[in-house]
Amino acid sequence: MRLSIVTETFPPDVNGVAMTLYRFATGLEKQGHQIQIIRPQTEEQGILQFPNFEDIQVMGLPIPGYPSLRFGLPSPRKIQQLWKENRPDAVYIATEGPLGLSALDTAEKLGIPATSGFHTNFQQYMGHYKLPVLRIAMAGYLKWFHNRTKATFAPSPCMIRRLELLGFENLELLGRGVDTQLFHPSRRCKSLREEWGATPEDPVAIYVGRVAAEKNLGLFIKSVTSMREQHPSLKTVIVGDGPELEALRKELPFAHFARTKQGEELATYYASADFFLFPSLSETFGNVVTEAMASGLVTLAYDYAAPKLYIQDGFNGFTAKRGNEEQFLAKASEILGARSNWPNLRQSAHESVQHLAWDSILARFEKTHMQVAGIQARAA
């Protein structure tokens, strides 16, 4: 099968969407499929190389309020020429932006079956980026866009239900995996903790993800500030980059800011902390939650998406009712008070996600695309 993946972001952009797509692409390539990536140009255009894929870059512009990311401009002529010269069997569209829309229009024009993925709650982002009046319009556009595809993948039963209520059709559940070999408690590093100024007895809170308004980092600030009042030797580590980075530095002058990490270095950062605070309210899944759990961290998050699926409150982590700040802060305090139980919580968290191998998820992704392309699956 020849599959074209149209996306705004691809490694080395380290976020859940990028890494999920990279997993899909590399996994399918190893199965013998031909993969084409269509994405916006990056400043590292001359450096990035993906030798196993056909990597096509189109014109792009910085996303308003988030200049480190770019959205692709409509490229119908280029896409049509590419697909006429070497026609894909199917197209997977991971962006609803101008680039994704031009890809969907072109696929329909050429009679190429297209699927899509609901990776980002753009309708919720409108409020965070001072565009609340567009929220309803965005929800309508997203429904119109995705309902034109043969299937729309969503990462959790909760998200499926929400999209069904909004009128989305042809929805398919496609979960997310976690690399349990990479993200593992054994990567805990004493020397890295010392760089953070942490002794073996000092608790370390970590946040990993985009440093952006939609991640609700104001609550993260309240949480660690309150926890430091309870335990003054608490250390705080921020891994990630984004438009709110400088503002966060001012609010948390005592924190260690590591910018973006990936691969083994990221895994070492996770495992060297003690607990993971994730106050986001805008996730479609939340890959960082399962990465933190696999790394053996005590995780606190709101009870939806990945946390709702995998965290059992008080057993392998902690959850607060979605949107309840007071409860979130109370749970943060509870984590410090439960220090004697951290070994059990950490072990339970690690064990709880060991079944989330990428193989079965990739097989589902492959099967759907072979079906829509009219290709018979290989015998097992």
Coordinates of C-alpha atoms in Angstrom, one line a residue:
M1 CA 0.0 0.0 0.0
R2 CA 1.1 3.5 -0.8
L3 CA -0.1 6.0 1.9
S4 CA 0.2 9.7 1.8
I5 CA 0.1 11.4 5.3
V6 CA -0.8 15.1 5.3
T7 CA 0.2 16.9 8.6
E8 CA 1.2 20.2 10.1
T9 CA 3.8 18.7 12.5
F10 CA 6.3 15.8 12.3
P11 CA 9.5 15.1 14.3
P12 CA 11.7 16.7 15.5
D13 CA 8.6 18.6 16.7
V14 CA 8.1 16.8 20.0
N15 CA 4.4 16.6 20.8
G16 CA 1.8 13.9 20.9
V17 CA 0.5 14.4 17.3
A18 CA 4.0 14.4 15.8
M19 CA 5.2 11.3 17.7
T20 CA 2.0 9.4 17.0
L21 CA 2.3 10.1 13.2
Y22 CA 5.9 9.1 13.3
R23 CA 5.0 5.8 14.9
F24 CA 2.4 5.2 12.3
A25 CA 4.8 6.1 9.4
T26 CA 7.8 4.1 10.7
G27 CA 5.6 1.1 11.6
L28 CA 3.9 0.9 8.2
E29 CA 7.2 1.3 6.4
K30 CA 8.6 -1.6 8.3
Q31 CA 5.6 -3.6 7.1
G32 CA 6.6 -2.9 3.5
H33 CA 4.2 0.0 2.8
Q34 CA 5.4 3.1 1.0
I35 CA 4.9 6.3 3.0
Q36 CA 4.7 9.9 1.7
I37 CA 4.7 12.8 4.2
I38 CA 3.3 16.2 3.1
R39 CA 4.0 19.0 5.7
P40 CA 4.9 22.7 6.0
Q41 CA 8.4 23.8 5.5
T42 CA 10.5 24.3 8.6
E43 CA 13.5 26.4 9.4
E44 CA 15.5 23.1 9.6
Q45 CA 14.5 22.2 6.1
G46 CA 18.0 21.4 5.0
I47 CA 18.8 19.4 8.2
L48 CA 15.7 17.2 8.5
Q49 CA 15.9 14.0 6.6
F50 CA 13.6 11.0 6.7
P51 CA 15.3 8.6 4.3
N52 CA 12.6 5.9 4.6
F53 CA 9.8 8.3 3.5
E54 CA 9.1 10.6 0.6
D55 CA 9.2 13.9 2.5
I56 CA 7.4 16.7 0.7
Q57 CA 7.5 20.2 2.2
V58 CA 5.1 23.0 1.2
M59 CA 4.8 26.6 2.0
G60 CA 3.7 27.5 5.6
L61 CA 3.2 30.3 8.0
P62 CA 3.6 30.6 11.8
I63 CA 0.5 29.8 13.8
P64 CA -0.9 33.0 15.4
G65 CA 0.1 33.1 19.1
Y66 CA 2.4 30.1 18.5
P67 CA 5.2 31.2 16.2
S68 CA 7.3 28.1 16.8
L69 CA 4.7 26.0 14.9
R70 CA 3.6 26.5 11.3
F71 CA 0.5 25.7 9.4
G72 CA 0.6 24.7 5.8
L73 CA -0.8 26.9 3.1
P74 CA -3.2 25.5 0.4
S75 CA -1.2 23.5 -2.1
P76 CA -3.7 21.9 -4.5
R77 CA -1.6 22.2 -7.6
K78 CA 1.5 20.7 -6.0
I79 CA -0.5 17.9 -4.4
Q80 CA -2.4 17.1 -7.5
Q81 CA 0.8 16.9 -9.5
L82 CA 2.4 14.6 -6.9
W83 CA -0.6 12.3 -6.8
K84 CA -1.1 12.2 -10.5
E85 CA 2.6 11.2 -11.0
N86 CA 2.5 8.6 -8.2
R87 CA -1.0 7.9 -7.1
P88 CA -1.4 6.9 -3.4
D89 CA -3.8 4.1 -2.5
A90 CA -5.1 6.1 0.4
V91 CA -4.6 9.5 2.1
Y92 CA -4.5 10.1 5.9
I93 CA -5.2 13.7 6.8
A94 CA -4.0 14.8 10.2
T95 CA -4.7 18.5 9.9
E96 CA -8.0 20.3 9.3
G97 CA -6.1 23.5 8.3
P98 CA -5.7 25.0 4.7
L99 CA -3.2 22.3 3.8
G100 CA -5.5 19.5 5.0
L101 CA -8.5 21.0 3.2
S102 CA -6.6 21.3 -0.1
A103 CA -5.5 17.7 0.3
L104 CA -9.1 16.5 1.0
D105 CA -10.4 18.5 -2.1
T106 CA -7.7 17.0 -4.3
A107 CA -8.3 13.5 -3.0
E108 CA -12.0 13.8 -3.8
K109 CA -11.2 15.2 -7.3
L110 CA -8.8 12.3 -8.1
G111 CA -11.0 9.7 -6.5
I112 CA -8.5 8.7 -3.8
P113 CA -10.0 7.5 -0.6
A114 CA -9.2 9.7 2.4
T115 CA -9.3 9.2 6.2
S116 CA -8.7 11.7 8.9
G117 CA -7.6 11.9 12.6
F118 CA -9.1 14.1 15.3
H119 CA -5.8 15.0 17.0
T120 CA -6.5 18.4 18.4
N121 CA -9.4 20.2 20.0
F122 CA -9.1 23.4 17.9
Q123 CA -12.6 24.5 18.8
Q124 CA -11.5 24.7 22.5
Y125 CA -8.3 26.5 21.6
M126 CA -10.3 29.5 20.2
G127 CA -11.0 30.6 23.8
H128 CA -7.4 30.4 24.8
Y129 CA -6.2 32.4 21.9
K130 CA -8.8 35.2 22.4
L131 CA -11.1 34.0 19.6
P132 CA -14.1 32.6 21.6
V133 CA -16.6 33.8 19.0
L134 CA -15.2 31.4 16.5
R135 CA -15.6 28.3 18.7
I136 CA -19.1 27.4 17.4
A137 CA -18.0 28.1 13.8
M138 CA -14.9 26.0 14.3
A139 CA -16.9 23.0 15.6
G140 CA -19.2 23.2 12.6
Y141 CA -16.2 23.4 10.2
L142 CA -14.5 20.4 11.8
K143 CA -17.7 18.3 11.5
W144 CA -18.1 19.3 7.9
F145 CA -14.4 18.5 7.2
H146 CA -14.2 15.1 8.9
N147 CA -17.6 13.8 7.6
R148 CA -16.2 14.1 4.1
T149 CA -13.7 11.3 4.9
K150 CA -14.2 7.6 4.9
A151 CA -13.2 7.3 8.5
T152 CA -12.2 9.6 11.4
F153 CA -9.9 8.2 14.0
A154 CA -10.4 9.4 17.6
P155 CA -8.2 8.2 20.5
S156 CA -10.7 7.4 23.3
P157 CA -14.3 6.2 23.9
C158 CA -15.0 9.5 25.6
M159 CA -13.8 11.5 22.6
I160 CA -15.9 9.3 20.3
R161 CA -19.0 10.0 22.4
R162 CA -18.4 13.8 22.4
L163 CA -17.9 13.8 18.6
E164 CA -21.0 11.7 18.0
L165 CA -23.0 14.3 20.0
L166 CA -21.6 17.0 17.7
G167 CA -22.8 15.1 14.6
F168 CA -19.5 13.5 13.5
E169 CA -19.9 10.3 11.4
N170 CA -17.7 7.3 10.5
L171 CA -15.8 7.4 13.7
E172 CA -13.3 4.8 14.6
L173 CA -11.5 4.2 17.9
L174 CA -7.8 4.3 17.6
G175 CA -6.0 4.4 20.9
R176 CA -2.4 5.5 21.6
G177 CA 0.5 3.3 22.6
V178 CA 3.5 4.0 24.7
D179 CA 7.1 2.8 24.3
T180 CA 7.5 0.9 27.6
Q181 CA 11.1 0.0 26.7
L182 CA 12.1 3.7 26.3
F183 CA 9.9 5.1 29.2
H184 CA 11.0 3.1 32.2
P185 CA 11.8 3.7 35.9
S186 CA 15.3 2.3 35.4
R187 CA 16.3 5.5 33.6
R188 CA 16.3 7.4 36.9
C189 CA 19.5 9.4 37.1
K190 CA 21.0 10.6 40.3
S191 CA 23.4 13.1 38.5
L192 CA 20.5 14.7 36.6
R193 CA 18.6 15.2 39.9
E194 CA 21.7 16.8 41.3
E195 CA 21.7 19.2 38.3
W196 CA 18.2 20.2 39.4
G197 CA 19.5 20.8 43.0
A198 CA 17.6 17.8 44.3
T199 CA 18.9 15.5 47.0
P200 CA 17.5 11.9 47.2
E201 CA 15.0 13.2 49.8
D202 CA 13.8 16.2 47.9
P203 CA 10.5 15.7 45.9
V204 CA 10.6 16.7 42.2
A205 CA 7.5 17.7 40.3
I206 CA 7.7 17.7 36.5
Y207 CA 5.7 19.0 33.6
V208 CA 6.3 17.8 30.0
G209 CA 4.5 19.4 27.1
R210 CA 3.8 22.5 25.1
V211 CA 4.2 25.7 27.2
A212 CA 1.1 27.3 25.9
A213 CA -2.2 28.8 27.0
E214 CA -4.3 25.8 26.2
K215 CA -2.3 23.7 28.7
N216 CA -3.9 25.5 31.7
L217 CA -0.5 26.2 33.2
G218 CA -1.9 28.8 35.6
L219 CA -3.1 25.8 37.6
F220 CA 0.3 24.2 37.4
I221 CA 1.8 27.4 38.9
K222 CA -0.8 27.4 41.7
S223 CA -0.1 23.7 42.4
V224 CA 3.7 23.8 42.7
T225 CA 3.5 27.1 44.6
S226 CA 1.2 25.6 47.1
M227 CA 3.2 22.4 47.3
R228 CA 6.4 24.4 48.1
E229 CA 4.6 26.0 51.0
Q230 CA 3.9 22.5 52.3
H231 CA 7.4 21.2 51.4
P232 CA 9.9 24.0 50.8
S233 CA 12.6 21.7 49.3
L234 CA 10.3 20.7 46.4
K235 CA 12.0 21.1 43.0
T236 CA 10.1 21.9 39.8
V237 CA 11.2 20.9 36.3
I238 CA 9.5 22.1 33.0
V239 CA 10.3 20.2 29.8
G240 CA 8.9 21.9 26.7
D241 CA 8.7 25.1 24.7
G242 CA 6.1 27.5 23.6
P243 CA 4.7 31.0 23.6
E244 CA 4.2 31.1 27.4
L245 CA 7.7 30.1 28.3
E246 CA 9.0 33.5 29.4
A247 CA 5.9 34.3 31.3
L248 CA 6.3 30.9 33.1
R249 CA 9.9 31.7 33.9
K250 CA 8.8 34.9 35.7
E251 CA 6.1 33.0 37.7
L252 CA 8.3 30.2 38.7
P253 CA 11.9 31.6 39.1
F254 CA 12.9 28.6 41.2
A255 CA 12.1 26.1 38.4
H256 CA 14.5 24.3 36.1
F257 CA 13.6 24.9 32.5
A258 CA 14.9 22.2 30.1
R259 CA 13.2 23.3 26.9
T260 CA 12.4 20.5 24.5
K261 CA 13.8 17.0 25.0
Q262 CA 13.3 13.8 23.1
G263 CA 14.2 10.1 23.0
E264 CA 16.3 8.7 25.8
E265 CA 17.0 12.2 27.2
L266 CA 13.3 12.8 27.6
A267 CA 12.8 9.4 29.1
T268 CA 15.6 10.1 31.7
Y269 CA 13.9 13.4 32.6
Y270 CA 10.6 11.7 33.3
A271 CA 12.1 8.9 35.4
S272 CA 14.3 11.2 37.4
A273 CA 11.3 13.1 38.8
D274 CA 8.8 11.9 41.4
F275 CA 5.4 13.1 40.2
F276 CA 3.9 14.5 37.1
L277 CA 1.4 17.4 37.3
F278 CA -0.8 17.7 34.1
P279 CA -3.6 20.3 34.5
S280 CA -4.5 20.5 30.8
L281 CA -8.2 20.6 29.9
S282 CA -7.8 20.4 26.1
E283 CA -6.4 17.0 25.3
T284 CA -7.8 14.5 22.8
F285 CA -5.7 11.9 24.5
G286 CA -2.6 13.0 26.4
N287 CA 0.4 10.8 25.4
V288 CA 2.5 12.4 28.1
V289 CA 0.3 10.9 30.8
T290 CA 1.0 7.3 29.7
E291 CA 4.7 8.2 29.2
A292 CA 4.9 9.5 32.8
M293 CA 3.1 6.4 34.1
A294 CA 5.4 4.1 32.2
S295 CA 8.3 6.0 33.7
G296 CA 7.0 5.2 37.2
L297 CA 5.8 8.7 38.1
V298 CA 2.9 9.5 40.5
T299 CA 0.6 11.4 38.1
L300 CA -2.1 14.0 38.8
A301 CA -4.5 15.0 36.0
Y302 CA -8.1 15.7 35.3
D303 CA -10.3 12.7 34.8
Y304 CA -10.8 12.6 31.1
A305 CA -9.0 11.3 28.0
A306 CA -5.9 9.1 28.9
P307 CA -6.1 9.8 32.7
K308 CA -9.7 8.6 32.8
L309 CA -8.8 5.4 30.9
Y310 CA -5.7 4.5 32.9
I311 CA -5.4 6.3 36.3
Q312 CA -7.3 4.8 39.2
D313 CA -7.4 7.5 41.8
G314 CA -5.2 6.6 44.9
F315 CA -4.0 3.3 43.4
N316 CA -1.7 4.3 40.5
G317 CA -2.0 8.0 40.5
F318 CA -4.5 10.8 41.3
T319 CA -7.3 12.4 39.3
A320 CA -9.6 15.5 39.9
K321 CA -13.0 16.1 38.5
R322 CA -12.6 17.9 35.2
G323 CA -12.4 21.6 35.7
N324 CA -12.4 21.5 39.5
E325 CA -9.3 23.5 40.5
E326 CA -9.9 23.2 44.2
Q327 CA -9.9 19.5 44.0
F328 CA -6.8 19.4 41.8
L329 CA -5.0 21.5 44.3
A330 CA -6.2 19.3 47.2
K331 CA -4.9 16.2 45.3
A332 CA -1.6 17.9 44.8
S333 CA -1.3 18.3 48.5
E334 CA -2.5 14.7 49.0
I335 CA 0.4 13.5 46.8
L336 CA 2.9 15.0 49.2
G337 CA 1.1 13.6 52.2
A338 CA 1.2 10.1 50.6
R339 CA 5.0 10.0 50.3
S340 CA 5.3 6.8 52.2
N341 CA 3.1 5.2 49.6
W342 CA 5.0 6.5 46.6
P343 CA 6.8 3.2 45.9
N344 CA 3.5 1.4 45.6
L345 CA 1.9 4.2 43.5
R346 CA 5.0 4.3 41.1
Q347 CA 5.1 0.6 40.7
S348 CA 1.3 0.4 40.0
A349 CA 1.5 3.2 37.5
H350 CA 4.3 1.5 35.6
E351 CA 2.5 -1.8 35.5
S352 CA -0.8 -0.2 34.5
V353 CA 0.4 0.7 31.0
Q354 CA 2.6 -2.2 30.1
H355 CA -0.2 -3.6 27.8
L356 CA -0.2 -0.4 25.6
A357 CA 2.1 -1.7 22.9
W358 CA 2.0 0.1 19.6
D359 CA 1.7 -3.1 17.6
S360 CA -2.1 -3.6 17.9
I361 CA -2.8 0.1 17.4
L362 CA -0.7 0.1 14.2
A363 CA -2.4 -3.0 13.0
R364 CA -5.8 -1.3 13.3
F365 CA -4.5 1.8 11.5
E366 CA -3.1 -0.4 8.7
K367 CA -6.3 -2.6 8.4
T368 CA -8.6 0.4 8.0
H369 CA -6.5 2.0 5.3
M370 CA -6.1 -1.2 3.4
Q371 CA -9.9 -1.6 3.5
V372 CA -10.7 1.9 2.3
A373 CA -8.1 1.4 -0.5
G374 CA -9.7 -1.9 -1.5
I375 CA -6.5 -3.9 -0.8
Q376 CA -6.8 -7.3 0.7
A377 CA -4.9 -7.7 4.0
R378 CA -2.1 -10.1 4.3
A379 CA -2.8 -13.4 5.9
A380 CA -1.9 -13.6 9.6

